[in-house]
């Protein structure tokens, strides 16, 4: 899952981002509404955690523009210090998919992000399986023929995306969009390194196939 956190309090933004990264998510961070709107329209996010009271461009305007942009499919979780009923209703009517008042418990934010992520694209089964491989998307574990695999978060993310495709090729662009954040240079070769390590850990016989011109598939 790829998440954008738009929050003008740097310490809060980094705390949220690090927590979500620890859950295996790819997370980008910015601190004003104008930058957040630009990033949201350039990258393919599953969820956007959007503070309402943002500098440069107010969160309400960001939310409204995202809701009007047919090319943006990300779900929006709006954060605000205003917890009144009218505030919550107004936020949802702007186009937000969910609303969370500050201060909040991180575990609740994490649960809401995961729930919105499941709604942002066709739902995947909690257990993805193919060719003797099993990924438990809730527990973040992977197995081959009953043997648990010691995968890094990026290896697990790549494997999950490949299994989601159910045998169809997955492009390198899609894998980079879903598993890495905006700091990755798409020409760095990091994806090839991760796929190589994943193949080594999966063992023989090989199950990840390179499809020339189309990417990878299981």
Tab-separated table of N, CA, C and O in Angstrom, residues 93-180:
chain	number	residue	atom	x	y	z
A	93	UNK	N	-18.488	15.926	3.491
A	93	UNK	CA	-19.172	16.487	2.328
A	93	UNK	C	-18.198	17.118	1.340
A	93	UNK	O	-18.518	17.277	0.161
A	94	UNK	N	-16.996	17.457	1.801
A	94	UNK	CA	-15.977	17.986	0.900
A	94	UNK	C	-15.422	16.905	-0.016
A	94	UNK	O	-14.803	17.200	-1.029
A	95	UNK	N	-15.636	15.636	0.386
A	95	UNK	CA	-15.131	14.533	-0.420
A	95	UNK	C	-14.236	13.574	0.323
A	95	UNK	O	-13.746	12.602	-0.256
A	96	UNK	N	-13.998	13.838	1.618
A	96	UNK	CA	-13.185	12.916	2.407
A	96	UNK	C	-13.922	11.592	2.572
A	96	UNK	O	-15.149	11.538	2.627
A	97	UNK	N	-13.150	10.500	2.649
A	97	UNK	CA	-13.744	9.175	2.834
A	97	UNK	C	-13.859	8.797	4.299
A	97	UNK	O	-14.658	7.939	4.664
A	98	UNK	N	-13.047	9.434	5.135
A	98	UNK	CA	-13.094	9.170	6.577
A	98	UNK	C	-12.550	10.401	7.278
A	98	UNK	O	-11.923	11.264	6.664
A	99	UNK	N	-12.767	10.469	8.588
A	99	UNK	CA	-12.490	11.680	9.342
A	99	UNK	C	-11.996	11.263	10.720
A	99	UNK	O	-12.616	10.419	11.375
A	100	UNK	N	-10.870	11.824	11.158
A	100	UNK	CA	-10.303	11.460	12.459
A	100	UNK	C	-9.884	12.723	13.185
A	100	UNK	O	-9.136	13.548	12.661
A	101	UNK	N	-10.396	12.890	14.406
A	101	UNK	CA	-10.112	14.088	15.186
A	101	UNK	C	-8.803	13.943	15.954
A	101	UNK	O	-8.459	12.864	16.442
A	102	UNK	N	-8.067	15.039	16.054
A	102	UNK	CA	-6.865	15.099	16.878
A	102	UNK	C	-7.259	15.474	18.306
A	102	UNK	O	-8.169	16.276	18.493
A	103	UNK	N	-6.542	14.989	19.298
A	103	UNK	CA	-5.482	13.966	19.211
A	103	UNK	C	-6.101	12.590	18.985
A	103	UNK	O	-7.233	12.330	19.381
A	104	UNK	N	-5.357	11.709	18.342
A	104	UNK	CA	-5.873	10.384	18.028
A	104	UNK	C	-4.866	9.332	18.471
A	104	UNK	O	-3.683	9.614	18.670
A	105	UNK	N	-5.358	8.114	18.648
A	105	UNK	CA	-4.479	6.991	18.948
A	105	UNK	C	-3.935	6.446	17.641
A	105	UNK	O	-4.702	6.231	16.692
A	106	UNK	N	-2.640	6.221	17.581
A	106	UNK	CA	-2.038	5.745	16.340
A	106	UNK	C	-2.684	4.447	15.859
A	106	UNK	O	-2.881	4.257	14.654
A	107	UNK	N	-3.024	3.547	16.775
A	107	UNK	CA	-3.595	2.267	16.365
A	107	UNK	C	-4.914	2.482	15.623
A	107	UNK	O	-5.248	1.721	14.703
A	108	UNK	N	-5.674	3.528	15.995
A	108	UNK	CA	-6.922	3.803	15.286
A	108	UNK	C	-6.627	4.356	13.894
A	108	UNK	O	-7.262	3.959	12.909
A	109	UNK	N	-5.651	5.253	13.800
A	109	UNK	CA	-5.289	5.780	12.485
A	109	UNK	C	-4.820	4.654	11.570
A	109	UNK	O	-5.221	4.577	10.408
A	110	UNK	N	-3.984	3.764	12.088
A	110	UNK	CA	-3.489	2.641	11.296
A	110	UNK	C	-4.638	1.777	10.795
A	110	UNK	O	-4.673	1.396	9.615
A	111	UNK	N	-5.597	1.498	11.658
A	111	UNK	CA	-6.742	0.672	11.275
A	111	UNK	C	-7.573	1.367	10.202
A	111	UNK	O	-8.050	0.724	9.248
A	112	UNK	N	-7.753	2.673	10.328
A	112	UNK	CA	-8.543	3.409	9.337
A	112	UNK	C	-7.815	3.471	7.983
A	112	UNK	O	-8.447	3.371	6.928
A	113	UNK	N	-6.491	3.648	8.022
A	113	UNK	CA	-5.715	3.651	6.782
A	113	UNK	C	-5.816	2.303	6.088
A	113	UNK	O	-6.021	2.217	4.870
A	114	UNK	N	-5.687	1.225	6.844
A	114	UNK	CA	-5.793	-0.112	6.257
A	114	UNK	C	-7.189	-0.336	5.667
A	114	UNK	O	-7.334	-0.900	4.578
A	115	UNK	N	-8.217	0.103	6.373
A	115	UNK	CA	-9.586	-0.074	5.883
A	115	UNK	C	-9.800	0.712	4.584
A	115	UNK	O	-10.399	0.210	3.626
A	116	UNK	N	-9.289	1.943	4.532
A	116	UNK	CA	-9.431	2.737	3.316
A	116	UNK	C	-8.619	2.135	2.175
A	116	UNK	O	-9.036	2.171	1.019
A	117	UNK	N	-7.452	1.585	2.505
A	117	UNK	CA	-6.625	0.954	1.485
A	117	UNK	C	-7.326	-0.215	0.829
A	117	UNK	O	-7.184	-0.442	-0.381
A	118	UNK	N	-8.102	-0.943	1.617
A	118	UNK	CA	-8.847	-2.071	1.048
A	118	UNK	C	-9.935	-1.591	0.099
A	118	UNK	O	-10.329	-2.304	-0.829
A	119	UNK	N	-10.421	-0.360	0.317
A	119	UNK	CA	-11.475	0.182	-0.533
A	119	UNK	C	-10.936	0.902	-1.761
A	119	UNK	O	-11.687	1.186	-2.696
A	120	UNK	N	-9.627	1.208	-1.781
A	120	UNK	CA	-9.076	2.015	-2.860
A	120	UNK	C	-8.862	1.231	-4.145
A	120	UNK	O	-8.681	1.809	-5.206
A	121	UNK	N	-8.852	-0.093	-4.061
A	121	UNK	CA	-8.727	-0.937	-5.251
A	121	UNK	C	-9.445	-2.237	-4.960
A	121	UNK	O	-9.826	-2.483	-3.810
A	122	UNK	N	-9.651	-3.086	-5.958
A	122	UNK	CA	-10.384	-4.323	-5.713
A	122	UNK	C	-9.827	-5.083	-4.525
A	122	UNK	O	-8.613	-5.250	-4.375
A	123	UNK	N	-10.721	-5.515	-3.648
A	123	UNK	CA	-10.297	-6.155	-2.408
A	123	UNK	C	-9.520	-7.432	-2.687
A	123	UNK	O	-9.881	-8.226	-3.547
A	124	UNK	N	-8.439	-7.589	-1.941
A	124	UNK	CA	-7.655	-8.819	-2.043
A	124	UNK	C	-8.028	-9.739	-0.893
A	124	UNK	O	-8.419	-9.298	0.181
A	125	UNK	N	-7.920	-11.016	-1.149
A	125	UNK	CA	-8.165	-11.980	-0.081
A	125	UNK	C	-7.128	-11.800	1.017
A	125	UNK	O	-5.975	-11.450	0.730
A	126	UNK	N	-7.494	-12.041	2.290
A	126	UNK	CA	-6.496	-11.931	3.365
A	126	UNK	C	-5.299	-12.838	3.148
A	126	UNK	O	-4.197	-12.523	3.572
A	127	UNK	N	-5.525	-13.974	2.460
A	127	UNK	CA	-4.429	-14.883	2.136
A	127	UNK	C	-4.343	-15.022	0.616
A	127	UNK	O	-5.274	-15.511	-0.030
A	128	UNK	N	-3.238	-14.565	0.066
A	128	UNK	CA	-3.001	-14.663	-1.370
A	128	UNK	C	-2.147	-15.896	-1.630
A	128	UNK	O	-1.145	-16.118	-0.942
A	129	UNK	N	-2.503	-16.701	-2.602
A	129	UNK	CA	-1.742	-17.922	-2.849
A	129	UNK	C	-1.649	-18.213	-4.335
A	129	UNK	O	-2.581	-17.943	-5.101
A	130	UNK	N	-0.510	-18.779	-4.725
A	130	UNK	CA	-0.282	-19.200	-6.100
A	130	UNK	C	1.059	-19.939	-6.156
A	130	UNK	O	2.032	-19.506	-5.540
A	131	UNK	N	1.093	-21.033	-6.881
A	131	UNK	CA	2.327	-21.794	-7.138
A	131	UNK	C	3.041	-22.187	-5.844
A	131	UNK	O	4.266	-22.147	-5.772
A	132	UNK	N	2.264	-22.553	-4.821
A	132	UNK	CA	2.870	-22.968	-3.556
A	132	UNK	C	3.260	-21.824	-2.649
A	132	UNK	O	3.768	-22.045	-1.542
A	133	UNK	N	3.026	-20.578	-3.099
A	133	UNK	CA	3.337	-19.395	-2.300
A	133	UNK	C	2.081	-18.906	-1.601
A	133	UNK	O	0.996	-18.908	-2.183
A	134	UNK	N	2.233	-18.469	-0.361
A	134	UNK	CA	1.119	-17.913	0.397
A	134	UNK	C	1.598	-16.651	1.093
A	134	UNK	O	2.651	-16.658	1.756
A	135	UNK	N	0.847	-15.566	0.949
A	135	UNK	CA	1.107	-14.336	1.695
A	135	UNK	C	-0.124	-14.013	2.526
A	135	UNK	O	-1.237	-13.942	1.996
A	136	UNK	N	0.079	-13.869	3.828
A	136	UNK	CA	-0.983	-13.440	4.728
A	136	UNK	C	-0.876	-11.922	4.836
A	136	UNK	O	0.056	-11.399	5.460
A	137	UNK	N	-1.806	-11.199	4.207
A	137	UNK	CA	-1.697	-9.745	4.132
A	137	UNK	C	-1.979	-9.058	5.461
A	137	UNK	O	-1.585	-7.905	5.646
A	138	UNK	N	-2.652	-9.730	6.372
A	138	UNK	CA	-2.913	-9.144	7.684
A	138	UNK	C	-1.720	-9.308	8.615
A	138	UNK	O	-1.307	-8.374	9.292
A	139	UNK	N	-1.159	-10.511	8.638
A	139	UNK	CA	-0.027	-10.787	9.534
A	139	UNK	C	1.313	-10.416	8.923
A	139	UNK	O	2.332	-10.449	9.599
A	140	UNK	N	1.315	-10.083	7.622
A	140	UNK	CA	2.542	-9.722	6.911
A	140	UNK	C	3.555	-10.853	6.944
A	140	UNK	O	4.726	-10.676	7.284
A	141	UNK	N	3.109	-12.050	6.626
A	141	UNK	CA	3.977	-13.219	6.585
A	141	UNK	C	3.850	-13.893	5.219
A	141	UNK	O	2.849	-13.734	4.526
A	142	UNK	N	4.896	-14.660	4.861
A	142	UNK	CA	4.903	-15.353	3.577
A	142	UNK	C	5.458	-16.757	3.745
A	142	UNK	O	6.351	-16.990	4.571
A	143	UNK	N	4.930	-17.698	2.951
A	143	UNK	CA	5.341	-19.095	3.036
A	143	UNK	C	5.504	-19.655	1.624
A	143	UNK	O	4.837	-19.225	0.690
A	144	UNK	N	6.407	-20.632	1.494
A	144	UNK	CA	6.461	-21.436	0.282
A	144	UNK	C	6.412	-22.906	0.668
A	144	UNK	O	7.274	-23.378	1.415
A	145	UNK	N	5.389	-23.582	0.189
A	145	UNK	CA	5.187	-24.995	0.497
A	145	UNK	C	5.260	-25.256	2.005
A	145	UNK	O	5.864	-26.223	2.470
A	146	UNK	N	4.639	-24.346	2.777
A	146	UNK	CA	4.583	-24.494	4.224
A	146	UNK	C	5.783	-23.964	4.965
A	146	UNK	O	5.778	-23.914	6.208
A	147	UNK	N	6.822	-23.549	4.263
A	147	UNK	CA	8.040	-23.031	4.897
A	147	UNK	C	7.948	-21.513	4.982
A	147	UNK	O	7.782	-20.842	3.977
A	148	UNK	N	8.067	-20.977	6.212
A	148	UNK	CA	7.996	-19.530	6.358
A	148	UNK	C	9.240	-18.875	5.772
A	148	UNK	O	10.361	-19.350	5.959
A	149	UNK	N	9.023	-17.763	5.075
A	149	UNK	CA	10.103	-17.058	4.403
A	149	UNK	C	10.494	-15.810	5.192
A	149	UNK	O	9.614	-15.068	5.664
A	150	UNK	N	11.769	-15.570	5.326
A	150	UNK	CA	12.271	-14.380	6.015
A	150	UNK	C	12.487	-13.282	4.978
A	150	UNK	O	13.592	-13.111	4.442
A	151	UNK	N	11.436	-12.556	4.675
A	151	UNK	CA	11.491	-11.532	3.636
A	151	UNK	C	11.594	-10.133	4.232
A	151	UNK	O	11.028	-9.858	5.297
A	152	UNK	N	12.297	-9.252	3.531
A	152	UNK	CA	12.325	-7.844	3.923
A	152	UNK	C	10.976	-7.218	3.569
A	152	UNK	O	10.207	-7.782	2.771
A	153	UNK	N	10.659	-6.046	4.136
A	153	UNK	CA	9.388	-5.402	3.795
A	153	UNK	C	9.219	-5.166	2.292
A	153	UNK	O	8.123	-5.323	1.758
A	154	UNK	N	10.290	-4.791	1.598
A	154	UNK	CA	10.191	-4.550	0.154
A	154	UNK	C	9.982	-5.861	-0.601
A	154	UNK	O	9.194	-5.925	-1.552
A	155	UNK	N	10.682	-6.919	-0.206
A	155	UNK	CA	10.482	-8.221	-0.850
A	155	UNK	C	9.055	-8.706	-0.651
A	155	UNK	O	8.427	-9.214	-1.586
A	156	UNK	N	8.542	-8.524	0.557
A	156	UNK	CA	7.170	-8.943	0.833
A	156	UNK	C	6.183	-8.111	0.015
A	156	UNK	O	5.197	-8.637	-0.514
A	157	UNK	N	6.450	-6.802	-0.101
A	157	UNK	CA	5.572	-5.940	-0.892
A	157	UNK	C	5.537	-6.336	-2.355
A	157	UNK	O	4.473	-6.372	-2.976
A	158	UNK	N	6.705	-6.648	-2.926
A	158	UNK	CA	6.763	-7.083	-4.317
A	158	UNK	C	6.021	-8.401	-4.500
A	158	UNK	O	5.236	-8.563	-5.436
A	159	UNK	N	6.249	-9.345	-3.586
A	159	UNK	CA	5.578	-10.642	-3.700
A	159	UNK	C	4.065	-10.484	-3.591
A	159	UNK	O	3.307	-11.126	-4.333
A	160	UNK	N	3.609	-9.629	-2.695
A	160	UNK	CA	2.169	-9.415	-2.547
A	160	UNK	C	1.569	-8.864	-3.835
A	160	UNK	O	0.510	-9.327	-4.284
A	161	UNK	N	2.225	-7.884	-4.451
A	161	UNK	CA	1.704	-7.316	-5.697
A	161	UNK	C	1.680	-8.359	-6.814
A	161	UNK	O	0.745	-8.400	-7.622
A	162	UNK	N	2.691	-9.222	-6.869
A	162	UNK	CA	2.712	-10.269	-7.887
A	162	UNK	C	1.578	-11.269	-7.679
A	162	UNK	O	0.935	-11.705	-8.643
A	163	UNK	N	1.312	-11.620	-6.426
A	163	UNK	CA	0.236	-12.573	-6.163
A	163	UNK	C	-1.132	-11.937	-6.380
A	163	UNK	O	-2.078	-12.614	-6.797
A	164	UNK	N	-1.261	-10.652	-6.108
A	164	UNK	CA	-2.523	-9.948	-6.369
A	164	UNK	C	-2.899	-10.031	-7.850
A	164	UNK	O	-4.071	-10.064	-8.206
A	165	UNK	N	-1.875	-10.042	-8.708
A	165	UNK	CA	-2.127	-10.042	-10.151
A	165	UNK	C	-2.656	-11.373	-10.651
A	165	UNK	O	-3.135	-11.465	-11.785
A	166	UNK	N	-2.553	-12.425	-9.840
A	166	UNK	CA	-3.127	-13.735	-10.167
A	166	UNK	C	-2.657	-14.256	-11.520
A	166	UNK	O	-3.455	-14.706	-12.348
A	167	UNK	N	-1.347	-14.178	-11.747
A	167	UNK	CA	-0.776	-14.737	-12.967
A	167	UNK	C	-0.549	-13.757	-14.092
A	167	UNK	O	0.125	-14.079	-15.073
A	168	UNK	N	-1.114	-12.568	-13.979
A	168	UNK	CA	-0.899	-11.549	-15.018
A	168	UNK	C	0.441	-10.847	-14.775
A	168	UNK	O	0.893	-10.734	-13.633
A	169	UNK	N	1.092	-10.363	-15.828
A	169	UNK	CA	2.347	-9.641	-15.642
A	169	UNK	C	2.127	-8.343	-14.869
A	169	UNK	O	1.100	-7.678	-15.025
A	170	UNK	N	3.098	-7.986	-14.033
A	170	UNK	CA	3.057	-6.744	-13.270
A	170	UNK	C	4.242	-5.895	-13.717
A	170	UNK	O	5.390	-6.351	-13.677
A	171	UNK	N	3.981	-4.691	-14.147
A	171	UNK	CA	5.055	-3.847	-14.669
A	171	UNK	C	5.968	-3.354	-13.552
A	171	UNK	O	5.559	-3.240	-12.386
A	172	UNK	N	7.179	-3.010	-13.932
A	172	UNK	CA	8.121	-2.435	-12.975
A	172	UNK	C	7.577	-1.117	-12.423
A	172	UNK	O	7.726	-0.813	-11.241
A	173	UNK	N	6.910	-0.349	-13.294
A	173	UNK	CA	6.340	0.930	-12.858
A	173	UNK	C	5.313	0.723	-11.750
A	173	UNK	O	5.302	1.451	-10.751
A	174	UNK	N	4.451	-0.267	-11.911
A	174	UNK	CA	3.445	-0.549	-10.884
A	174	UNK	C	4.103	-0.963	-9.573
A	174	UNK	O	3.707	-0.493	-8.495
A	175	UNK	N	5.090	-1.827	-9.639
A	175	UNK	CA	5.762	-2.285	-8.419
A	175	UNK	C	6.437	-1.122	-7.690
A	175	UNK	O	6.349	-1.016	-6.470
A	176	UNK	N	7.084	-0.248	-8.455
A	176	UNK	CA	7.737	0.901	-7.831
A	176	UNK	C	6.710	1.830	-7.212
A	176	UNK	O	6.891	2.343	-6.102
A	177	UNK	N	5.578	2.049	-7.895
A	177	UNK	CA	4.535	2.937	-7.373
A	177	UNK	C	3.941	2.412	-6.074
A	177	UNK	O	3.639	3.183	-5.164
A	178	UNK	N	3.768	1.082	-5.981
A	178	UNK	CA	3.065	0.517	-4.835
A	178	UNK	C	3.972	0.159	-3.664
A	178	UNK	O	3.514	0.108	-2.521
A	179	UNK	N	5.253	-0.100	-3.920
A	179	UNK	CA	6.122	-0.632	-2.860
A	179	UNK	C	7.126	0.400	-2.359
A	179	UNK	O	7.567	0.320	-1.209
A	180	UNK	N	7.484	1.388	-3.183
A	180	UNK	CA	8.459	2.396	-2.792
A	180	UNK	C	7.820	3.766	-2.663
A	180	UNK	O	6.702	3.981	-3.113
